[in-house]
Amino acid sequence: MTGRHAGPPPARRERTDGTDRNGRTDRGHGRHGAARVRGSAGLGPLQVLRHGFPAGRGTAFLLAALALVTTTFLVALPQLAGAAQDRGLADTVESAGPGERDLGLRLTPRGVGGVAVPGTTLGVPASPPFETVDTAVRDAMEPRVSALLGPAAESAQSDPFVVVQGSGTTLKVSLVEVVLRLDDVVTDGVRWTDGGPPGAPTGLRTITTSTGQEHTVSVVPMALSRPTAQAWGVAVGDVLELTPSDDALRSVTPTVVQVSGTYEPLDADALAWEAEPRLLGVAKIPFGDGETKDQAALVAPLSSYGALADGIWRILPGTDQRSSPALDHTWRYRVDADRLRRGDATALRGLLVTLATDQSVWTTVPERPTLVTGLGRLLDRYDRDVAVTDVMTSFVTGGVTALAVLVLGLTALVGADRRAAEVRLLRSRGASSPLVLALVAAWTAALGVPAALVAGVAMALALPGTVPTVTWVEVALVVLLPLLAAVGVTWRRLRVLEEVPDETRDLGRAARRVVLELVVLALAVSAVTTVRSRGDVIAAGRTDWFATVTPVLVALAAAVVAIRLLPWPVGLLARLAARGKGLVGYLGLTRAARTGAAAAVPITALVVGTTLVTLTATLSATVDAQRDLAAYRAVGADARVDAVRIDAPDLEGLRAREGVGAALPAFVDPSSGVVVDERESLVTVLAVDPVAYASMLRGTPAAVDLPALGGGADRLPVVLSGGPGADAMDLVVAGTTLPARRVATVPGLVRALAGRESVVALVPLDALTAALPTTQPNTVLLQASSAAQAALSVTAAKDRSELGGLVTRVVTVDAQRAAVRDRALARFVTASYLAGTVLGGVLTLLALLLLLATTRPARTQLVIRLRTLGLPHGGERRLAWTEVMPLLAVGVLAGVAAGVAAPVAVAAALDLAPYTGAVARFPVEPRPLAGALAGAGVLVLGALALLSDAVSARHGDLAQHLRRGDSA
């Protein structure tokens, strides 16, 4: 071609002296910057690198600092998670009851003929099976498990006996029942209030059985608790004759024991006493259809095994019998929770399988014991808790990684853009493209590599545990993608220097952008669909990377939609501004509506940052709210006092306590039922004043609206929390069937009992008492302040009798909530979300500053022209506000919407019970208030950034603007 179209257009011709065709120096280097670039002509690559680095060191150091902080967070989090998971296993074991957390075995040897035979001569002493079984169990343990399990707590216990008479003693009660227990606890953990520990038998005594046969037995010394001795009116030295109770499962012979001493436990809360509450005093033991019996325990050391066993089940000479069939033998291996680590769960589970299925373990044991433990269920629950925690923390790490990549990549782009003059000069003087790309990458983003390496290695060495591969992948993304961004923008600039403008290239870029946006939208929809369909599988421990990236993809999809829709509302505002006075508002809004690709990445980073902050705030608020609700469902009110029976003085004493606003007597029976069409469902009966109870719960997370329950003497009015929907039904309470009618179903009445959700049948206490006169309140529900709850807990721990003579337990909402909040996994999730929120806020603030930085050059050029035309001082600030705030507002709104929607999108994979204490999964609901607060915080940060920029501009004048050129 010839003429004026030959060759590149004039605008693309570059001068080799570091200036453009108008004579201006690029990027504000001024005379000294141009001289520095010109002086590099004879330097080698390393010298050029060294001399060129100071010009953009601020950007390089900022990027390195961000890489260091982000890497520290990403590497430290999984290691801290490992420590929390180690302690989490201990929390799971410690929070369970003794029947679940111990490795237990139970053995009842087979009896000869199944009936004990009395006799006038002593039989063959029974041989306890404790040592042989313990040896077999220990041989089956791996060394790792053996170190976790303490010595077996061995005991043997009989069926109940009735104390029919005492030798020279008149009992204070007409009928008492006891179980005979052989346990060395009396020699280890008691303080003798009278007498002393049991010793060897004191002699023989012949008694007559109910069939008239004579039976000679050894008088075995046994001890009992001080409260039991006081209740019975017995003293040290009294001889008690015992006959089998009608509730005994085995046909045994009567026997005789002597009281050797009375005791008090050194620590009533010690684990040794949990296995048998009758050791501490007279206990209410359920039997039959909702009835209870008062029973206590007489206890002797294991050394008395032979003498006691012979008295209740005689082994005749010549009989091959090693253990007494009259006794239930138990072994309890206490798991040392303080030594538990996550890997021990697999070893413990392996031992359970071995003991249950491997016949070779029991070859040396005459009779195989039964494995009785809930440890397997605890381990399964712990594995699920760990899986849910991994999913929860993956949202934070995934969001921080994505946000850091965007912010660091944008920082690298800004740094590379400021190297445009050097790129043109190096290229014009013959530098190869790879050399230019390497120099720009080193000047801008390469410093982040050693920073990330130092941080990663330091955290890996400083903290225990291993760093998973996925963490190093996230670190590599944070470090390498900014490098690739700097190289990519520089490579594109090199191509532009040599290209002839072509309109088809613009069409190609537009097409590629549309395809990329469609891919992002498709991935977001696919991720949400996958998580919702596989949520239970993911929560059960099947890691799915879609669950990790779903919030990020939702945020990216929201950013795509926001950037596409942004011109419409902002353009409308611009048209409205055009009708008013002044030009600045119209110009700023018009420029915002026409924002191009330069602001797309900052806006995307802003959306992702706002989404991350909103997501963490929403899930944190959800955990707190669900923890409160779970505590109220477990307790039933602010505080609850359980007792065998609540008398009027007990109720008045509780009402008079400081900080107690109300005290409601109630009858609670967790083993009741409702019968509809001859089908019975288990329910918990809660008999209380409905109006007063609803008033007590008002303002709490467990607040309910109860309908009127009056009228109808023929049927008992009932409000159910679930269960059958029929109106007519029968209510079974304490073995008595009462006709009832369902008034309403109120799901909020559901309660958590013994680790399960229980359907509640609420009935008026006065109506139940009228229908069943034997009903006696056994619970007091309290409206109590935090101080009053703490005082109740202290009193119960010191002496429950101060609250009532028959009080058995005190539970409070504050104590329940604190116990769950202090668990290791709950603390870790709270801390990781707080750290993620802080880091996300810092990165979002940087995204705001980068949004200002990317839009400032063009805005400054416009201000220069306007000020030469008479724009008053301060107009540039209004221009910045009207141009940037719409972009900021749209990004924040999109981020808030995505942040509110993201928890709902991934709710199927979330079970927050490990952090809330709930016994069932609660739904994860959107929390617009949390999103509004997060969005307001980001907007405040944006306003502060604009004010800071305005303060900087206020101190400048026109001459400064002219000198700065397009580098502002």
Short mmCIF file of C-alpha atoms in Angstrom, two decimals, residues 663-858:
data_model
loop_
_atom_site.label_atom_id
_atom_site.label_comp_id
_atom_site.label_asym_id
_atom_site.label_seq_id
_atom_site.Cartn_x
_atom_site.Cartn_y
_atom_site.Cartn_z
CA ALA A 663 -40.84 -21.05 88.30
CA LEU A 664 -43.33 -23.50 86.80
CA PRO A 665 -43.92 -26.97 88.22
CA ALA A 666 -44.18 -29.60 85.52
CA PHE A 667 -44.53 -33.31 85.10
CA VAL A 668 -42.25 -34.82 82.44
CA ASP A 669 -42.43 -38.44 81.32
CA PRO A 670 -40.16 -39.31 78.37
CA SER A 671 -41.55 -42.85 78.07
CA SER A 672 -45.19 -42.03 77.35
CA GLY A 673 -47.05 -42.79 74.17
CA VAL A 674 -49.97 -41.85 71.98
CA VAL A 675 -52.18 -44.53 70.46
CA VAL A 676 -54.02 -43.94 67.19
CA ASP A 677 -55.77 -46.83 65.42
CA GLU A 678 -54.10 -49.29 67.82
CA ARG A 679 -50.65 -48.04 66.79
CA GLU A 680 -48.57 -46.53 69.59
CA SER A 681 -45.92 -43.83 69.10
CA LEU A 682 -43.39 -42.83 71.73
CA VAL A 683 -43.76 -39.26 73.02
CA THR A 684 -42.56 -37.16 75.93
CA VAL A 685 -45.42 -35.87 78.02
CA LEU A 686 -44.92 -32.33 79.28
CA ALA A 687 -47.65 -31.41 81.75
CA VAL A 688 -47.48 -27.71 82.61
CA ASP A 689 -49.58 -24.58 82.66
CA PRO A 690 -49.69 -23.79 78.88
CA VAL A 691 -50.35 -20.06 79.23
CA ALA A 692 -47.58 -19.54 81.78
CA TYR A 693 -45.17 -21.71 79.78
CA ALA A 694 -45.78 -19.79 76.56
CA SER A 695 -45.25 -16.54 78.47
CA MET A 696 -42.00 -17.89 79.95
CA LEU A 697 -40.63 -18.74 76.50
CA ARG A 698 -41.60 -15.42 74.94
CA GLY A 699 -38.53 -13.64 73.63
CA THR A 700 -36.39 -16.80 73.51
CA PRO A 701 -35.41 -18.84 70.42
CA ALA A 702 -37.87 -21.52 71.57
CA ALA A 703 -40.88 -19.18 71.71
CA VAL A 704 -44.16 -20.85 70.71
CA ASP A 705 -47.76 -19.78 70.25
CA LEU A 706 -50.05 -22.21 72.05
CA PRO A 707 -53.79 -22.37 71.40
CA ALA A 708 -56.38 -22.41 74.15
CA LEU A 709 -56.60 -25.84 75.80
CA GLY A 710 -59.82 -25.56 77.72
CA GLY A 711 -63.04 -27.53 77.78
CA GLY A 712 -63.89 -31.14 77.12
CA ALA A 713 -63.99 -33.18 80.32
CA ASP A 714 -64.32 -36.38 78.31
CA ARG A 715 -60.92 -36.14 76.62
CA LEU A 716 -57.59 -34.65 77.70
CA PRO A 717 -56.53 -31.70 75.46
CA VAL A 718 -53.10 -32.29 73.89
CA VAL A 719 -50.78 -30.15 71.76
CA LEU A 720 -48.28 -32.28 69.81
CA SER A 721 -44.98 -31.20 68.30
CA GLY A 722 -45.37 -33.80 65.56
CA GLY A 723 -46.48 -37.36 65.15
CA PRO A 724 -49.98 -38.51 64.24
CA GLY A 725 -52.37 -36.02 62.73
CA ALA A 726 -55.57 -37.62 64.02
CA ASP A 727 -57.67 -35.62 66.45
CA ALA A 728 -58.90 -38.49 68.63
CA MET A 729 -56.24 -40.57 70.36
CA ASP A 730 -55.26 -42.24 73.61
CA LEU A 731 -52.44 -40.90 75.78
CA VAL A 732 -50.49 -43.49 77.74
CA VAL A 733 -48.95 -41.97 80.88
CA ALA A 734 -47.26 -44.06 83.62
CA GLY A 735 -48.94 -47.18 82.28
CA THR A 736 -52.41 -45.62 82.34
CA THR A 737 -54.36 -45.03 79.14
CA LEU A 738 -56.24 -41.74 79.02
CA PRO A 739 -58.61 -40.61 76.22
CA ALA A 740 -57.22 -37.47 74.57
CA ARG A 741 -57.82 -35.12 71.67
CA ARG A 742 -55.26 -33.29 69.58
CA VAL A 743 -55.93 -29.56 69.73
CA ALA A 744 -53.05 -28.48 67.47
CA THR A 745 -49.59 -29.38 66.21
CA VAL A 746 -46.83 -26.92 67.16
CA PRO A 747 -43.44 -28.09 65.78
CA GLY A 748 -41.56 -25.66 68.04
CA LEU A 749 -42.39 -27.82 71.07
CA VAL A 750 -40.03 -30.59 69.97
CA ARG A 751 -37.36 -31.36 72.57
CA ALA A 752 -33.96 -33.03 72.58
CA LEU A 753 -33.65 -35.91 75.04
CA ALA A 754 -30.80 -38.42 75.41
CA GLY A 755 -29.28 -37.49 72.08
CA ARG A 756 -32.48 -37.74 70.05
CA GLU A 757 -35.41 -35.56 69.06
CA SER A 758 -38.52 -36.43 70.98
CA VAL A 759 -42.10 -35.65 70.01
CA VAL A 760 -43.65 -33.67 72.85
CA ALA A 761 -47.26 -34.00 73.99
CA LEU A 762 -48.07 -30.90 76.00
CA VAL A 763 -51.07 -31.18 78.32
CA PRO A 764 -52.35 -28.89 81.09
CA LEU A 765 -50.95 -30.05 84.41
CA ASP A 766 -54.24 -29.53 86.23
CA ALA A 767 -56.13 -31.54 83.60
CA LEU A 768 -53.65 -34.42 83.80
CA THR A 769 -53.79 -34.38 87.60
CA ALA A 770 -57.59 -34.52 87.46
CA ALA A 771 -57.50 -37.45 85.05
CA LEU A 772 -54.60 -39.21 86.84
CA PRO A 773 -54.55 -38.20 90.54
CA THR A 774 -51.20 -39.93 91.15
CA THR A 775 -49.44 -37.37 88.94
CA GLN A 776 -46.74 -35.56 90.89
CA PRO A 777 -44.57 -32.75 89.41
CA ASN A 778 -40.99 -33.90 88.91
CA THR A 779 -39.52 -30.86 87.15
CA VAL A 780 -39.37 -27.11 87.67
CA LEU A 781 -38.95 -24.87 84.63
CA LEU A 782 -37.30 -21.56 85.48
CA GLN A 783 -37.07 -18.16 83.89
CA ALA A 784 -33.65 -17.12 85.15
CA SER A 785 -31.00 -14.53 84.43
CA SER A 786 -27.44 -15.53 83.54
CA ALA A 787 -26.32 -14.84 87.11
CA ALA A 788 -29.15 -16.96 88.48
CA GLN A 789 -28.26 -19.80 86.11
CA ALA A 790 -24.64 -19.69 87.25
CA ALA A 791 -25.72 -19.72 90.91
CA LEU A 792 -27.97 -22.73 90.27
CA SER A 793 -25.10 -24.63 88.65
CA VAL A 794 -22.76 -23.83 91.54
CA THR A 795 -25.32 -24.92 94.12
CA ALA A 796 -26.06 -28.16 92.26
CA ALA A 797 -22.37 -29.00 92.01
CA LYS A 798 -21.84 -28.33 95.73
CA ASP A 799 -24.98 -29.90 97.21
CA ARG A 800 -28.16 -30.56 95.22
CA SER A 801 -30.13 -31.03 98.42
CA GLU A 802 -30.07 -27.25 98.93
CA LEU A 803 -32.43 -26.99 95.97
CA GLY A 804 -34.69 -29.78 97.18
CA GLY A 805 -34.34 -33.04 99.01
CA LEU A 806 -35.03 -35.17 95.93
CA VAL A 807 -33.36 -33.06 93.22
CA THR A 808 -31.39 -35.20 90.76
CA ARG A 809 -30.11 -32.72 88.19
CA VAL A 810 -29.92 -29.06 87.23
CA VAL A 811 -29.40 -27.95 83.63
CA THR A 812 -29.21 -24.40 82.30
CA VAL A 813 -29.16 -22.85 78.85
CA ASP A 814 -25.98 -20.90 79.52
CA ALA A 815 -24.11 -24.01 80.66
CA GLN A 816 -25.40 -26.02 77.72
CA ARG A 817 -24.43 -23.30 75.27
CA ALA A 818 -20.98 -22.81 76.82
CA ALA A 819 -20.24 -26.53 76.78
CA VAL A 820 -20.92 -26.70 73.05
CA ARG A 821 -19.12 -23.44 72.27
CA ASP A 822 -15.98 -24.62 74.08
CA ARG A 823 -15.60 -27.77 71.99
CA ALA A 824 -12.47 -27.81 69.87
CA LEU A 825 -14.18 -28.06 66.49
CA ALA A 826 -16.61 -25.26 67.35
CA ARG A 827 -13.76 -23.01 68.51
CA PHE A 828 -11.75 -23.79 65.40
CA VAL A 829 -14.60 -23.02 63.00
CA THR A 830 -15.33 -19.77 64.84
CA ALA A 831 -11.66 -18.72 64.75
CA SER A 832 -11.17 -19.71 61.11
CA TYR A 833 -14.25 -17.80 60.02
CA LEU A 834 -13.16 -14.76 62.00
CA ALA A 835 -9.69 -14.91 60.43
CA GLY A 836 -11.22 -15.45 56.99
CA THR A 837 -13.52 -12.48 57.50
CA VAL A 838 -10.63 -10.22 58.52
CA LEU A 839 -8.43 -11.35 55.63
CA GLY A 840 -11.36 -11.09 53.23
CA GLY A 841 -12.04 -7.58 54.47
CA VAL A 842 -8.41 -6.56 53.91
CA LEU A 843 -8.38 -8.03 50.41
CA THR A 844 -11.73 -6.37 49.65
CA LEU A 845 -10.31 -3.02 50.76
CA LEU A 846 -7.38 -3.55 48.41
CA ALA A 847 -9.84 -4.38 45.64
CA LEU A 848 -11.52 -1.04 46.32
CA LEU A 849 -8.19 0.78 46.14
CA LEU A 850 -7.31 -1.03 42.93
CA LEU A 851 -10.69 -0.03 41.50
CA LEU A 852 -9.73 3.56 42.20
CA ALA A 853 -6.27 3.00 40.74
CA THR A 854 -7.53 1.45 37.50
CA THR A 855 -10.12 4.17 36.88
CA ARG A 856 -7.97 7.11 38.01
CA PRO A 857 -5.75 7.64 34.90
CA ALA A 858 -8.62 8.32 32.51
#
